[in-house]
CSV table of C-alpha atoms and ligand atoms in Angstrom, one decimal:
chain,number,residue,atom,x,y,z
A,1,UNK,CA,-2.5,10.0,-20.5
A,2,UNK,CA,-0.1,10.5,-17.7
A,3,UNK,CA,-0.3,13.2,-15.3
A,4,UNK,CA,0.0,13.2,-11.5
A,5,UNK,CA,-1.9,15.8,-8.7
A,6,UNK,CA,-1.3,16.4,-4.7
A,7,UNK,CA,-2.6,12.9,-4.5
A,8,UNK,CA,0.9,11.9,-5.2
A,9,UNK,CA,3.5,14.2,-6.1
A,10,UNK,CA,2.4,16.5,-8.1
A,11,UNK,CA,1.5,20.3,-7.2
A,12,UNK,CA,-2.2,20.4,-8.9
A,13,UNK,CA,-5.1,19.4,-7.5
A,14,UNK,CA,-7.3,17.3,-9.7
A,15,UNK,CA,-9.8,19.9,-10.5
A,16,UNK,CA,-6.6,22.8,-11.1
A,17,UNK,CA,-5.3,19.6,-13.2
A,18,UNK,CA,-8.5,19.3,-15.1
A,19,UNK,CA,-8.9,23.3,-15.5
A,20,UNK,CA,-5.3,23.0,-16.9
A,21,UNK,CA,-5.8,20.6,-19.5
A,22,UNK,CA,-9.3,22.2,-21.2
A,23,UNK,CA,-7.3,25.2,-21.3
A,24,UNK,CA,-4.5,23.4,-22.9
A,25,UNK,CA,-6.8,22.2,-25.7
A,26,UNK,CA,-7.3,18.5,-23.9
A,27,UNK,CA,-10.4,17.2,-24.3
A,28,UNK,CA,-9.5,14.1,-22.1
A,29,UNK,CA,-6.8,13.4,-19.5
A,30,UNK,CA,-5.3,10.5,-17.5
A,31,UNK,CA,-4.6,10.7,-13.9
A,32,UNK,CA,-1.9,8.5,-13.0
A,33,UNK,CA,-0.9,9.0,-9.4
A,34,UNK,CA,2.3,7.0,-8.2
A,35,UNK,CA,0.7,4.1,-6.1
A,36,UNK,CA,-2.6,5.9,-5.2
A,37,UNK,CA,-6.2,6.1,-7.0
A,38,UNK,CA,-7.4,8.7,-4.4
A,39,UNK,CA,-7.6,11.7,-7.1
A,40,UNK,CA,-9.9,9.8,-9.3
A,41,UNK,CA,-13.4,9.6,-8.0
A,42,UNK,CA,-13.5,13.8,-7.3
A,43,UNK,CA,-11.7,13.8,-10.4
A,44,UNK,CA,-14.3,11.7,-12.4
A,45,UNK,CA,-17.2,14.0,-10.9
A,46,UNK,CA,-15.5,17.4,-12.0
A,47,UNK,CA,-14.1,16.1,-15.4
A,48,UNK,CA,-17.6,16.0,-16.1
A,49,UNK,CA,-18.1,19.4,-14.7
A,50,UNK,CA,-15.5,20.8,-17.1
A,51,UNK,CA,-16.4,18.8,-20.2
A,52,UNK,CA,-12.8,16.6,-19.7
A,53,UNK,CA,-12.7,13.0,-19.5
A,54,UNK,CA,-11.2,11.4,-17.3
A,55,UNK,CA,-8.9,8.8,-17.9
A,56,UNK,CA,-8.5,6.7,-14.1
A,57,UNK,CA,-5.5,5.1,-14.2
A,58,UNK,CA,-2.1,4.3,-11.7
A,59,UNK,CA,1.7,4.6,-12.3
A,60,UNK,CA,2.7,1.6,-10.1
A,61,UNK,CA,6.3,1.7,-9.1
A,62,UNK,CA,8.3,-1.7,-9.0
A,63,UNK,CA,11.9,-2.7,-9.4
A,64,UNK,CA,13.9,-4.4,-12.1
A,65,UNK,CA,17.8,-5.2,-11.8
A,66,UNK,CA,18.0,-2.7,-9.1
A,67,UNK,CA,16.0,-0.2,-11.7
A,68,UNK,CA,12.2,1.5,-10.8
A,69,UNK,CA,10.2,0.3,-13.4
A,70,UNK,CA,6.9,2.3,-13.9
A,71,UNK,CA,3.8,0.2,-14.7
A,72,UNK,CA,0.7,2.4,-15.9
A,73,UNK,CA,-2.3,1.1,-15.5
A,74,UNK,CA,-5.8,2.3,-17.3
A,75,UNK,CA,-9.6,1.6,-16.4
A,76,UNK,CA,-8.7,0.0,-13.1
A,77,UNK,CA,-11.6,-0.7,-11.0
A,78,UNK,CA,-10.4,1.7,-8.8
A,79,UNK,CA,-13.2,0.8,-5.7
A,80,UNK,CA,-11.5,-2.8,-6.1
A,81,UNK,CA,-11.0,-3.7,-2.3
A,82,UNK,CA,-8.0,-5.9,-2.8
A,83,UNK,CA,-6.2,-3.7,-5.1
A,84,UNK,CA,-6.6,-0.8,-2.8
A,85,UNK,CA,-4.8,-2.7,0.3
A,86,UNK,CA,-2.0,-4.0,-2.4
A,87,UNK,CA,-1.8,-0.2,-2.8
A,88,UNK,CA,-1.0,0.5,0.6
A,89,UNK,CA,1.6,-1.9,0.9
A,90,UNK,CA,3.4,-0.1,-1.5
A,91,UNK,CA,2.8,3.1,-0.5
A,92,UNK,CA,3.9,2.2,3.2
A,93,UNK,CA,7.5,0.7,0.9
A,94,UNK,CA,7.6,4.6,-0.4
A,95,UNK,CA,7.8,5.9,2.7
A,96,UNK,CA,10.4,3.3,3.8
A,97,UNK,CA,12.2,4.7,1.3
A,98,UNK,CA,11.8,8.5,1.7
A,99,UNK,CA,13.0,7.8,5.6
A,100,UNK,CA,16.4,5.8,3.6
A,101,UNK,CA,16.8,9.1,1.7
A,102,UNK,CA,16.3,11.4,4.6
A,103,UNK,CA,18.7,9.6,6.7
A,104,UNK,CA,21.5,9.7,3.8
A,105,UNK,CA,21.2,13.2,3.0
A,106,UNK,CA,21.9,13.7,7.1
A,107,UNK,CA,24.8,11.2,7.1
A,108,UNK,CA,26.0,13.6,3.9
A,109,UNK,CA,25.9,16.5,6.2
A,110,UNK,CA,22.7,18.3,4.7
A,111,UNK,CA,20.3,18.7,8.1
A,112,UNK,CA,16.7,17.5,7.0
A,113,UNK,CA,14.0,15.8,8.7
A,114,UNK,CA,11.1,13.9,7.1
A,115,UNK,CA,8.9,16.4,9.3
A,116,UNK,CA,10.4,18.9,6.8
A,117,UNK,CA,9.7,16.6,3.6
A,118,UNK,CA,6.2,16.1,4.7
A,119,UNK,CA,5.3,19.7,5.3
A,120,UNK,CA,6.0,20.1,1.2
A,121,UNK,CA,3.0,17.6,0.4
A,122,UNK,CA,-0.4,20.4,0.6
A,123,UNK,CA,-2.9,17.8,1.0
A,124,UNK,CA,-3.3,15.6,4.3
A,125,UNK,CA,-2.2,12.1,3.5
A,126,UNK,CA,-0.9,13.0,0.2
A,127,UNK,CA,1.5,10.6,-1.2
A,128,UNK,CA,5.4,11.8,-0.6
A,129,UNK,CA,8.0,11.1,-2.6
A,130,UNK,CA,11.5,12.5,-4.0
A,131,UNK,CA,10.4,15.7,-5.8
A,132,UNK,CA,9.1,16.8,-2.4
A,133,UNK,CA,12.5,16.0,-0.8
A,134,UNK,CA,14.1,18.1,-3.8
A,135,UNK,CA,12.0,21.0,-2.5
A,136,UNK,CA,13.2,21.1,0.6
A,137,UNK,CA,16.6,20.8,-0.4
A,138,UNK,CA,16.3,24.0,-2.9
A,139,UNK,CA,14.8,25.7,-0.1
A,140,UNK,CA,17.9,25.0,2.0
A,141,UNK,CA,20.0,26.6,-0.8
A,142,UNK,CA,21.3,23.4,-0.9
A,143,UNK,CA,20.3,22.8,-5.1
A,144,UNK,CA,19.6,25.7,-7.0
A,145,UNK,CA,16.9,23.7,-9.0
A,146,UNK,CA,15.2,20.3,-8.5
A,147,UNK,CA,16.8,19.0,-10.9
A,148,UNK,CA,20.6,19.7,-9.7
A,149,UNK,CA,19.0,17.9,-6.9
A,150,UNK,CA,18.1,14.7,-8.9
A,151,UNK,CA,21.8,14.7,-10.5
A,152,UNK,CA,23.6,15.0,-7.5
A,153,UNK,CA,21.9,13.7,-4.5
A,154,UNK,CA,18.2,11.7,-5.7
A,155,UNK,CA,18.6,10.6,-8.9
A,156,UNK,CA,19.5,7.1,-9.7
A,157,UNK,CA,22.6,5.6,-8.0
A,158,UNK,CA,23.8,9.1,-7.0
A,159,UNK,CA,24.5,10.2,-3.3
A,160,UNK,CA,21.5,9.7,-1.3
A,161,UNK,CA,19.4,7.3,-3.3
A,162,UNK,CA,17.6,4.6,-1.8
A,163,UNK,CA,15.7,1.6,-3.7
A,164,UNK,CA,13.9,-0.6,-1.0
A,165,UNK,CA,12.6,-3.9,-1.9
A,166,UNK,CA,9.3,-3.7,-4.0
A,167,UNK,CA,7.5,-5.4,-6.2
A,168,UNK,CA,8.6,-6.8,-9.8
A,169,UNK,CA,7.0,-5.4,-13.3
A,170,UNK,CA,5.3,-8.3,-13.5
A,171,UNK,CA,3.8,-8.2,-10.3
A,172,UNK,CA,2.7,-5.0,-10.9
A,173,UNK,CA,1.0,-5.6,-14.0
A,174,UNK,CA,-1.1,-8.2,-12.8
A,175,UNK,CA,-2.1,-6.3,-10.0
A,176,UNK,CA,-3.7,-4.4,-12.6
A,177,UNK,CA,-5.0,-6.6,-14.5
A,178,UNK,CA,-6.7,-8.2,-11.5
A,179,UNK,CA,-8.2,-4.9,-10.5
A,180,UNK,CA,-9.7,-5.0,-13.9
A,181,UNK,CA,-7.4,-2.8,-15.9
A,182,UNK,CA,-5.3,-2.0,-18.9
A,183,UNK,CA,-1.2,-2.2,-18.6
A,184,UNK,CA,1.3,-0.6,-20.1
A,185,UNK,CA,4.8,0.5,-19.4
A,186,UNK,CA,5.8,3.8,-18.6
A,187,UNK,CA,8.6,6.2,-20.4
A,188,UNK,CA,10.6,2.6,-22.1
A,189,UNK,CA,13.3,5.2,-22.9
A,190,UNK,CA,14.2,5.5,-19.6
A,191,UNK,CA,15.3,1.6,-18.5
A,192,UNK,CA,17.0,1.2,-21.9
A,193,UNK,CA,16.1,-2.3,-21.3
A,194,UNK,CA,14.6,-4.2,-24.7
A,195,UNK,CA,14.5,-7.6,-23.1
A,196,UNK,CA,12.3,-6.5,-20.0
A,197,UNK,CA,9.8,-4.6,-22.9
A,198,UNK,CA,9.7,-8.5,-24.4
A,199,UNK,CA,9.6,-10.4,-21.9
A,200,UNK,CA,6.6,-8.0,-20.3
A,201,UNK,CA,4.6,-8.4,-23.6
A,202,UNK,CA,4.7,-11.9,-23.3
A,203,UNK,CA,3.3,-11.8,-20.0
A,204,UNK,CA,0.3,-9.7,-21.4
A,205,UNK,CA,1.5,-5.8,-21.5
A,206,UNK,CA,-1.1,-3.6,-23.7
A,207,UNK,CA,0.7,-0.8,-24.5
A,208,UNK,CA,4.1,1.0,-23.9
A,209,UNK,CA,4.2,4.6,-23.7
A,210,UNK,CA,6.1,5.7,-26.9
A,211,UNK,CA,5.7,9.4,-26.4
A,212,UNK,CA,7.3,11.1,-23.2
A,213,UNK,CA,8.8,14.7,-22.2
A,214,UNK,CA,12.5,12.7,-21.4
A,215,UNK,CA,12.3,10.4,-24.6
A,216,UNK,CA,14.7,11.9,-27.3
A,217,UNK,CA,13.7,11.9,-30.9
A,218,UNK,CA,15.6,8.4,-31.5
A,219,UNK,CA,14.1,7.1,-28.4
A,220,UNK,CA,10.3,7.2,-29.6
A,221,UNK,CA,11.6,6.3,-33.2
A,222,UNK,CA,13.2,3.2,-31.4
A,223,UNK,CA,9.9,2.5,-29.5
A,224,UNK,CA,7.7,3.2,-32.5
A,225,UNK,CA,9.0,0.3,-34.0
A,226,UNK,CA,8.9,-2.2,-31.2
A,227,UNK,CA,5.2,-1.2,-30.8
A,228,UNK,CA,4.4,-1.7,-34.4
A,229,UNK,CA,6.4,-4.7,-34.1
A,230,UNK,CA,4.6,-6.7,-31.2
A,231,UNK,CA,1.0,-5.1,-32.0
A,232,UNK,CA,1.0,-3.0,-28.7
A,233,UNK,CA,-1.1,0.5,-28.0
A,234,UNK,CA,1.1,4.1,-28.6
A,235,UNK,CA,0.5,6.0,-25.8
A,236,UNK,CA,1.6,9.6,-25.0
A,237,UNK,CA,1.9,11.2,-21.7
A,238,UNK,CA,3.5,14.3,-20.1
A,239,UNK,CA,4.1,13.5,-17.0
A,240,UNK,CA,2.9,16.8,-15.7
A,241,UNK,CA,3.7,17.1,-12.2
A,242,UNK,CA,2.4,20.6,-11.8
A,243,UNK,CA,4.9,23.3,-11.2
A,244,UNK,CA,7.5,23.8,-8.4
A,245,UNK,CA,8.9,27.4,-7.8
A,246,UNK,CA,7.8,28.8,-11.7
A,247,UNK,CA,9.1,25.4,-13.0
A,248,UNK,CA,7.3,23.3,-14.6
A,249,UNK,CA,8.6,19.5,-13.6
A,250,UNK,CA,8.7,16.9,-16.6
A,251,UNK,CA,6.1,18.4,-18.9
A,252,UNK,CA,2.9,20.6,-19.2
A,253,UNK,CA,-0.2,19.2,-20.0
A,254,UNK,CA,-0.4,18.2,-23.9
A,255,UNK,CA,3.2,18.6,-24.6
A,256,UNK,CA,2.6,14.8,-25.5
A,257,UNK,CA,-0.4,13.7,-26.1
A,258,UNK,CA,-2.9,10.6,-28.2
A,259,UNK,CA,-6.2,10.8,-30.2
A,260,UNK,CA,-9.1,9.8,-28.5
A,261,UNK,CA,-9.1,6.4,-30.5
A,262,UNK,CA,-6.2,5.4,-28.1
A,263,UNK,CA,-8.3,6.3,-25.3
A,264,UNK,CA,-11.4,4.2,-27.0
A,265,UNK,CA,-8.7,1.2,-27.3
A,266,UNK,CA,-8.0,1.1,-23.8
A,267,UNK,CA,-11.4,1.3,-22.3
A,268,UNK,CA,-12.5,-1.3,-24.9
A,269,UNK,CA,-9.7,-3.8,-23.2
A,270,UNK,CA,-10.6,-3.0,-19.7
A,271,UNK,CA,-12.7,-5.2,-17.6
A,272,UNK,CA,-14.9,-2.4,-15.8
A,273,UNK,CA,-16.1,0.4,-18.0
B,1,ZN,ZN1,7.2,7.4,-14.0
B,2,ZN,ZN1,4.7,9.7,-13.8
């Protein structure tokens, strides 16, 4: 239910991401691109193809607190003219924030250009963000692995991160709603943040995802029981990002993953089916 290709910033194309997942046992999969629904028509077509279904879906980023707060976002209409220029808004606050990142990692010493960090992205206009910087840094021997260069330099309040103005939780989850579609928050674990979770399913959030590659046991125990507590939708994802130099980044296709009912649930709430 949560998977990203060279749309974004992952390193499979949609139909090596679909080819993936049959092989993996899937027999559906959710493309959730950071900020961009341009895998998901091709995606749609070839899914059939391949006997996968395709789940369309978004990972909006926003900001809590000074945190990014994930929004996923299932059965958006994703021809939806307005939500497709909201989209580009925040993809144009992305690449205000790459250029933040780039120019800290040079005031650190560490000679990059964006020239550099754009080269990593294999498809023209392909959405860029911080795993592709990690790349380049690995490449310059700076890192030995992408993620020494999320703890030291990327990651969340360490030495070159950047957090540009964007748009709240709740802003992004009506954005999806609007466009038709099914919210619900991504990897919980990883904001540690119970009151935003409540005060989000107040506003109308579906689902949370319980399952997740960097949840620990207690964390999917813990979000177990706020789902069964507020009624909301279990979802599963991996994250899979693809694979960067052997490694695979977050987690492979259907190292977490749902029933199909889940699937059913979340199309039956959507606007557009
Ligand atoms: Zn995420
Ligand atoms: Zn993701």
């Amino acid at each position: 239910m949560h998977s990203h290709t060279t749309a974004s910033d992952g390193t499979f194309t949609p139909i090596e991401s679909i080819a993936r997942a049959r092989k993996n046992g899937l027999s559906a999969l959710g493309i959730t691109d950071h900020d961009t629904v341009a895998a998901l028509s091709s995606a749609i077509e070839e899914g059939k193809k391949q006997g996968i279904e395709i789940v369309p879906g978004i990972e909006i980023s926003s900001v809590h607190d000074g945190k990014d707060i994930h929004v996923l976002g299932y059965y958006i209409d994703y021809s939806d003219e307005s939500f497709n220029q909201q989209l580009e808004s925040l993809r144009n606050v992305r690449n205000q924030r790459n250029q933040m990142i780039v120019e800290k990692l040079v005031e650190l010493g560490i000679p990059i250009t964006m020239e550099e960090v754009k080269s990593r992205s294999t498809v023209k206009k392909g959405n860029i963000g911080r795993p592709h910087i990690a790349e380049v840094l690995m490449e310059k021997g700076v890192v030995s692995s992408i993620q020494e260069a999320f703890d030291q330099y990327l990651g969340q309040g360490k030495a070159a991160y950047a957090n540009p103005p964007r748009i709240t939780p709740l802003e992004a989850m009506r954005m999806i709603e609007e466009a038709g579609g099914v919210p619900v928050l991504a990897h919980p674990g990883l904001y540690d943040d119970v009151e935003l979770v409540e005060h989000l399913v107040a506003e109308g959030l579906k689902g949370i995802e319980v399952f997740h590659p960097d949840h620990s046991e207690a964390d999917e125990k813990f979000y177990n029981d706020i789902a069964d507590r507020y009624g909301l939708i279990k979802t599963a994802g991996s994250d899979f990002h693809g694979m960067r130099n052997g490694e695979i980044f977050h987690g492979d296709l259907g190292e977490k993953s749902t029933t199909i009912e889940i699937v059913a649930r979340l199309k039956k709430l959507a606007r557009v089916q």
